[in-house]
Amino acid sequence: MKKEPKIDNHRPYKISHQTLCITAINFEKQSLIGYVELSLYPQKPDLRRIKINSKQCRIYRVCINDTWEAAFLYNDPTLEICQGDAKQRNLDFFQNCHLSAMTAVEADNANGEVTIRLPQEAFPLMADMRAIRISIEFSLDSPKGGVHFVVPNIEGSLAERGAHMFSYGHENSSRLWFPCVDTFSEPCSWKLEFTVDREMTAVSCGDLIEVIYTPDMKKKTFHYYLSTPTAAPNIALAVGPFEILVDPNMHEVTHFCLPHLSSVLKHTTSYLHESFEFYEELLSSRYPYSCYKQVFVDESYVDASSYATMTIFSVDLLHSSRIIDQTFITRRLMATAVAEQFFGAFIAMQSWNDAWLPKGMANYLSSLFIKKTFGNNDHRMTIYKHLQDVCEYEGKVGGLVLDPVGKETNQHFSIKSPHTVSPKYLEVFVKKALLVIRMLEFRLGSELLLQVLNKLQALAFTASQQKFFANTWSNMLVSTSSFLKIIYTVTGKDIQPFIDLWVYQSGCAHFFGNFVFNRKRNVVELEIKQDLNAKGALKYVGPLTVTIQELDGSFNHTFKIEENKTKFEITCHSKSRRNKKKKIPLITGEEVDMDLSAMDADSPVLWLRVDADLQLLRHVIWEQPDYMWQYQLKFERDVSAQLQSIWALEHYPTPQTRLALTDTIENEHCFYKVRMDACSCLAKVANSMVAGWTGPPAMMIMFKKMFGSHSCQAIIRQNNFSNFQHYFLLKTIPMAMANLRTVHCICPPEVMRFLLELFKYNDNSKNKYSDNYYRAALIDAMSATITPAVTPVVISELGKSTDSLTADTKQFLEEITRCLNLEKLLPCYRHTVTVSCIRAIRSLQKFGHLPNDPELFKSYAAYGVFRDVRLAAFNAIVDFIKVDRNSETLKWLLNMIETDPDILVRHGALQLLIENPPFRKSDNNPLNTDSLVERLWKMMNSSLSHDSRLRCGIADLYYVLYGRTRPTCLAIPESVLVLNLKEKTTMLNPTIVPEKTEDELFDEMSQAEETTPTKGTQSEDIEMIDVDVTPEKKPFFVRGESHDHRETGTKRKASSPLTDLRPNLESSVLNVKPEPVQSDEGSGFKLKIKMKSDSESPSTSGQPPPPPLLLPHPPERKRESSVSRLSEDSSSPSHAPQSLSDVPSTPSGPSKPLPPIATPGSHALDLTTKPPTEGEGSSSKHHKAKKKKNKHKHKHKHKHKHKHDRPDKKEGKDKEKSEKPEKERHMDLYSSGTSNFNSPAIQAEAPSSPDFEVI
């Protein structure tokens, strides 16, 4: 494996405490202002620059110890991933740029978007290694991510409308709403203050100390304090007119919900105390915090987001006592959220490489609670389904590595950052982490694993009680290496081989097996193979358990798997019986009677199972006769074995299979989910046996027997859902029957009449539970009966006609219309009936019974409709786009994905488009156009820069549509290498625009610093420059202290920082001139930047004033808000505004440039262009010589800076000394208050000569 270059990612300081104060929140303008104060200890005496994270915040002022103002730079390369490259459109290029951009601002790599340069007055403090306080005043206006405002457009006050806001984020995304060190590895204590309107309540992390009203009693400030060291990503905020409920069973727990929902809140949270008691008893450890808060908000980012001492839930999880289905979902999520307080918030990951540990541990604990709450069968089925999902994903998409340290998978995305991975990958990642922790339970034993978890909690709690010191709080972070050490300390076992196999590697073991019985030797000859060529396959070496059920009992055999193909022999404990009336003992200890007439008379083997306890990540294909699968289904008590049997029996459509499935459905002692799967399997078997099927349609007699009236079985009884198993079967059996087909591939007429009668006789008047899910299931069942229309719908001059519909279809359409109209008057819980009706209408359209028209679905997909209904409408629209190939509807859908206010709906609609794409890479489709390519590229490159989940989702869609290579619908760019195989020649357009790297800019800054006096006031030492940039301009950024020596035109390495500084401008300070250059490596032009003296300025040269500078801007890019452009349309104020009225609002059109504000001792920088002067000729020659030497200097990889490689440095210094008085005013590109640099680069305009082109 290729070794990665070593990167010094040691952060040169440690945070001990942070204060976050939000002084005002404006719901109408969706903005807030505040300040943060970071108390930090330097870790080295020569600390000069401090990098922190802040994205889309407008920073007004940075102050050190409330005394000295500090200059700062802002650079966020993630705003535009692929900069300056107009030709590249392949995902591999995007992946490399994306990882480089994230690495350039990742706090774990000692980077950040904001670089603060400490004033010289603070240098003695650094030399003495004394603590300092950094205060940052900021505001946030119309945020695109991190904070979400929900302000319903109805009459009334904010409180009456239920207006509220809350923070959210994908992994570590706190930088989106306040400046911080946005990493889990930097815990500290917190003081949190939030000033809100009188009727609002602010809920945040930690203990509520006090609430103080303002003198006018119109506002109040909530003061929270979190003494337990916590990382910035685990800090959250929710503000709204919440109703408050203190948990009656645990007074430390408080629940918050929106107005008028307190009744359902009380029922939903009534069991929560059980999870606390279970975890504390299981871990032998107290809950690590002094309080816990649950906040239910609308339009949440995910269903549940856990933070320190609080969790933000979706309001859709609330339910009354009449709802059955939602109870299971909500309890799982709440139990997992409490477990994440132990592992995730209190004990956090050291880095992204260690994310599998807290995620796996939290889900492992919650799975144990679910096992206690819902039973062992539900737990084992969940584990089995997770195992299938992981194996299926790795088999289709590729390997999944839990700890990606030093390793990349062959994916279209990088797995080294949470902000670059696919959302689907992250979903399966959590499942695999749970499975690996569970495998570790089998390796260590349940008791020892719990002791290890207890040890982690004990060490973390001890560390949290200590005062700050260099590494005092390191035990509150867990990494793979520290986890191994603690396991060895507690158990004395070395599990390094286990970690190497399942954590550092990707893939699942793929086993293929069969056996034969040797009657003479009374042995089973077993053959097991591993398919190492399959995608996502892992070569497994280790023990494998095979369970064999014989006539005399069940026996386990463990074999050592070493080769790809292994043969074993198992000596049977029993012999074949001629008299087969004796009871058969099972592995559970019970004895049962079996009809053994179907089995081989000479064999005592009933069935075999591989890895029955699910101890491995494996995919097993096992071959055995159908009668063995039937025996296993009927008599094996393990639900995973029963599921495996059901899926295998789909391929054996025989009367014996029909009987086995029927017995399973009717067996009251069988787990209800197994019975539901058996219904679906029986429908498939019946369709395969349709020619020889006898009797009424499958399951009809069974249904009438279970749910029909005692006096007339044709009429269903009144609903009574007190038996939950019967309730779920009542929903499942009609759906399974709807999938039955005759020899003509249509649904049997008696089934359609039967389903319509279920609608007719449905009576829920005496049922204490709601029947909304049952009615929705009936509509789904009816839509499943729809088959392609023989006569399509007639569209006449009078309009659309349904006269040609069959009687059953017309009756079904009338039922759908009735249900939709009833839903508008009396909506049911979560609008489940409406969701099913939308799906049914789309089915009628798809099969030709109704004309294709997306307008109905667009009305249901509009913002303001309930979230589930919108997603159902989006699903119908996605299917419409694929079938009708409608480009306008596709554009509409992409607009909704990009701009819809509901963040989860945007993600959900995108996932639907990924699962059902309008075309594939090899398809010849009219939707496959270059405009679609540019639209998707722009979305993932720049438009969705504030939502990593959505950006990565667009990358997934791009991969599904075009693969990893350049889309075929695009023309070949002029800059590609063209191979002529006939003439054996190559041709390349060598026009490449070289870039001015960040190193060169900092070299010039450092040269200016060397000529600056070391004594004097701050105004003499550091010159503050304010830059005025209009919204149409693309801001110019400088990033600090990373060295990127690379040749232009070559692909940037993933580990290198992302810089693309190509300014095409001339000003009174910067002299930039494009200059054609010929070299042996290709043609291009250089951009020269140098500091001007008074003699070169426009005023002294006597030339007319230059026109205003217009920086190039992406042509299709929408204007960002005034805050997200971090000072794009504002100059540097000397202090932060005290109210939101001081914050300039975003203009509706192009705004005029604001006049630059000059602070004392500073001069405003006028960015203007001017015609070339005579003095530029010698300067051009000087830079040409310098460029020629630099070309040879950078042919090798730099690990350090060569000070001796600048022969013209002395000459530059002499020139600077002569221009020293003027140069001092422009020695620094730092801003005194607001950083006016907020884009990673300026894309260079192509020169006027047609011989050169920017690529």
PDB file of N, CA and C in Angstrom, residues 909-939:
ATOM      1  N   ALA A 909     -36.573  13.867  -1.933  1.00  0.00           N
ATOM      2  CA  ALA A 909     -36.846  13.906  -3.369  1.00  0.00           C
ATOM      3  C   ALA A 909     -35.617  13.496  -4.174  1.00  0.00           C
ATOM      4  N   LEU A 910     -34.454  13.915  -3.712  1.00  0.00           N
ATOM      5  CA  LEU A 910     -33.216  13.540  -4.407  1.00  0.00           C
ATOM      6  C   LEU A 910     -32.968  12.040  -4.314  1.00  0.00           C
ATOM      7  N   GLN A 911     -33.208  11.451  -3.154  1.00  0.00           N
ATOM      8  CA  GLN A 911     -33.021  10.010  -3.012  1.00  0.00           C
ATOM      9  C   GLN A 911     -33.988   9.236  -3.900  1.00  0.00           C
ATOM     10  N   LEU A 912     -35.210   9.729  -4.055  1.00  0.00           N
ATOM     11  CA  LEU A 912     -36.161   9.083  -4.962  1.00  0.00           C
ATOM     12  C   LEU A 912     -35.660   9.137  -6.396  1.00  0.00           C
ATOM     13  N   LEU A 913     -35.053  10.249  -6.771  1.00  0.00           N
ATOM     14  CA  LEU A 913     -34.512  10.378  -8.122  1.00  0.00           C
ATOM     15  C   LEU A 913     -33.314   9.459  -8.335  1.00  0.00           C
ATOM     16  N   ILE A 914     -32.526   9.238  -7.280  1.00  0.00           N
ATOM     17  CA  ILE A 914     -31.386   8.325  -7.383  1.00  0.00           C
ATOM     18  C   ILE A 914     -31.861   6.885  -7.514  1.00  0.00           C
ATOM     19  N   GLU A 915     -32.887   6.516  -6.747  1.00  0.00           N
ATOM     20  CA  GLU A 915     -33.387   5.148  -6.788  1.00  0.00           C
ATOM     21  C   GLU A 915     -34.116   4.831  -8.087  1.00  0.00           C
ATOM     22  N   ASN A 916     -34.713   5.847  -8.693  1.00  0.00           N
ATOM     23  CA  ASN A 916     -35.458   5.639  -9.944  1.00  0.00           C
ATOM     24  C   ASN A 916     -35.020   6.698 -10.954  1.00  0.00           C
ATOM     25  N   PRO A 917     -33.790   6.610 -11.460  1.00  0.00           N
ATOM     26  CA  PRO A 917     -33.257   7.673 -12.321  1.00  0.00           C
ATOM     27  C   PRO A 917     -33.962   7.721 -13.670  1.00  0.00           C
ATOM     28  N   PRO A 918     -34.001   8.891 -14.290  1.00  0.00           N
ATOM     29  CA  PRO A 918     -34.673   9.000 -15.601  1.00  0.00           C
ATOM     30  C   PRO A 918     -33.950   8.252 -16.706  1.00  0.00           C
ATOM     31  N   PHE A 919     -32.651   8.022 -16.557  1.00  0.00           N
ATOM     32  CA  PHE A 919     -31.898   7.231 -17.531  1.00  0.00           C
ATOM     33  C   PHE A 919     -30.624   6.757 -16.869  1.00  0.00           C
ATOM     34  N   ARG A 920     -29.945   5.840 -17.548  1.00  0.00           N
ATOM     35  CA  ARG A 920     -28.671   5.329 -17.071  1.00  0.00           C
ATOM     36  C   ARG A 920     -27.563   5.758 -18.022  1.00  0.00           C
ATOM     37  N   LYS A 921     -26.348   5.399 -17.661  1.00  0.00           N
ATOM     38  CA  LYS A 921     -25.194   5.860 -18.412  1.00  0.00           C
ATOM     39  C   LYS A 921     -25.253   5.436 -19.867  1.00  0.00           C
ATOM     40  N   SER A 922     -25.663   4.212 -20.117  1.00  0.00           N
ATOM     41  CA  SER A 922     -25.634   3.679 -21.485  1.00  0.00           C
ATOM     42  C   SER A 922     -26.909   3.950 -22.260  1.00  0.00           C
ATOM     43  N   ASP A 923     -27.886   4.631 -21.671  1.00  0.00           N
ATOM     44  CA  ASP A 923     -29.170   4.839 -22.345  1.00  0.00           C
ATOM     45  C   ASP A 923     -29.069   5.990 -23.344  1.00  0.00           C
ATOM     46  N   ASN A 924     -29.772   5.824 -24.452  1.00  0.00           N
ATOM     47  CA  ASN A 924     -29.921   6.904 -25.426  1.00  0.00           C
ATOM     48  C   ASN A 924     -31.227   7.602 -25.123  1.00  0.00           C
ATOM     49  N   ASN A 925     -31.163   8.671 -24.326  1.00  0.00           N
ATOM     50  CA  ASN A 925     -32.357   9.296 -23.787  1.00  0.00           C
ATOM     51  C   ASN A 925     -32.348  10.778 -24.127  1.00  0.00           C
ATOM     52  N   PRO A 926     -33.497  11.322 -24.544  1.00  0.00           N
ATOM     53  CA  PRO A 926     -33.523  12.772 -24.852  1.00  0.00           C
ATOM     54  C   PRO A 926     -33.256  13.656 -23.644  1.00  0.00           C
ATOM     55  N   LEU A 927     -33.416  13.122 -22.438  1.00  0.00           N
ATOM     56  CA  LEU A 927     -33.115  13.910 -21.239  1.00  0.00           C
ATOM     57  C   LEU A 927     -31.616  14.048 -21.002  1.00  0.00           C
ATOM     58  N   ASN A 928     -30.835  13.188 -21.649  1.00  0.00           N
ATOM     59  CA  ASN A 928     -29.388  13.193 -21.453  1.00  0.00           C
ATOM     60  C   ASN A 928     -28.780  14.308 -22.298  1.00  0.00           C
ATOM     61  N   THR A 929     -28.741  15.509 -21.741  1.00  0.00           N
ATOM     62  CA  THR A 929     -28.261  16.682 -22.464  1.00  0.00           C
ATOM     63  C   THR A 929     -27.112  17.333 -21.709  1.00  0.00           C
ATOM     64  N   ASP A 930     -26.376  18.155 -22.445  1.00  0.00           N
ATOM     65  CA  ASP A 930     -25.270  18.863 -21.806  1.00  0.00           C
ATOM     66  C   ASP A 930     -25.763  19.882 -20.800  1.00  0.00           C
ATOM     67  N   SER A 931     -26.955  20.432 -20.999  1.00  0.00           N
ATOM     68  CA  SER A 931     -27.496  21.388 -20.024  1.00  0.00           C
ATOM     69  C   SER A 931     -27.785  20.716 -18.688  1.00  0.00           C
ATOM     70  N   LEU A 932     -28.254  19.459 -18.719  1.00  0.00           N
ATOM     71  CA  LEU A 932     -28.474  18.731 -17.478  1.00  0.00           C
ATOM     72  C   LEU A 932     -27.149  18.464 -16.777  1.00  0.00           C
ATOM     73  N   VAL A 933     -26.116  18.127 -17.536  1.00  0.00           N
ATOM     74  CA  VAL A 933     -24.795  17.912 -16.947  1.00  0.00           C
ATOM     75  C   VAL A 933     -24.318  19.174 -16.242  1.00  0.00           C
ATOM     76  N   GLU A 934     -24.442  20.311 -16.927  1.00  0.00           N
ATOM     77  CA  GLU A 934     -23.976  21.567 -16.334  1.00  0.00           C
ATOM     78  C   GLU A 934     -24.803  21.926 -15.110  1.00  0.00           C
ATOM     79  N   ARG A 935     -26.088  21.631 -15.158  1.00  0.00           N
ATOM     80  CA  ARG A 935     -26.950  21.945 -14.007  1.00  0.00           C
ATOM     81  C   ARG A 935     -26.538  21.123 -12.785  1.00  0.00           C
ATOM     82  N   LEU A 936     -26.371  19.825 -12.950  1.00  0.00           N
ATOM     83  CA  LEU A 936     -25.985  18.973 -11.827  1.00  0.00           C
ATOM     84  C   LEU A 936     -24.581  19.317 -11.341  1.00  0.00           C
ATOM     85  N   TRP A 937     -23.675  19.593 -12.277  1.00  0.00           N
ATOM     86  CA  TRP A 937     -22.304  19.942 -11.881  1.00  0.00           C
ATOM     87  C   TRP A 937     -22.289  21.233 -11.066  1.00  0.00           C
ATOM     88  N   LYS A 938     -23.071  22.213 -11.496  1.00  0.00           N
ATOM     89  CA  LYS A 938     -23.136  23.477 -10.769  1.00  0.00           C
ATOM     90  C   LYS A 938     -23.733  23.277  -9.381  1.00  0.00           C
ATOM     91  N   MET A 939     -24.737  22.410  -9.275  1.00  0.00           N
ATOM     92  CA  MET A 939     -25.359  22.177  -7.973  1.00  0.00           C
ATOM     93  C   MET A 939     -24.375  21.563  -6.991  1.00  0.00           C
TER      94      MET A 939
END
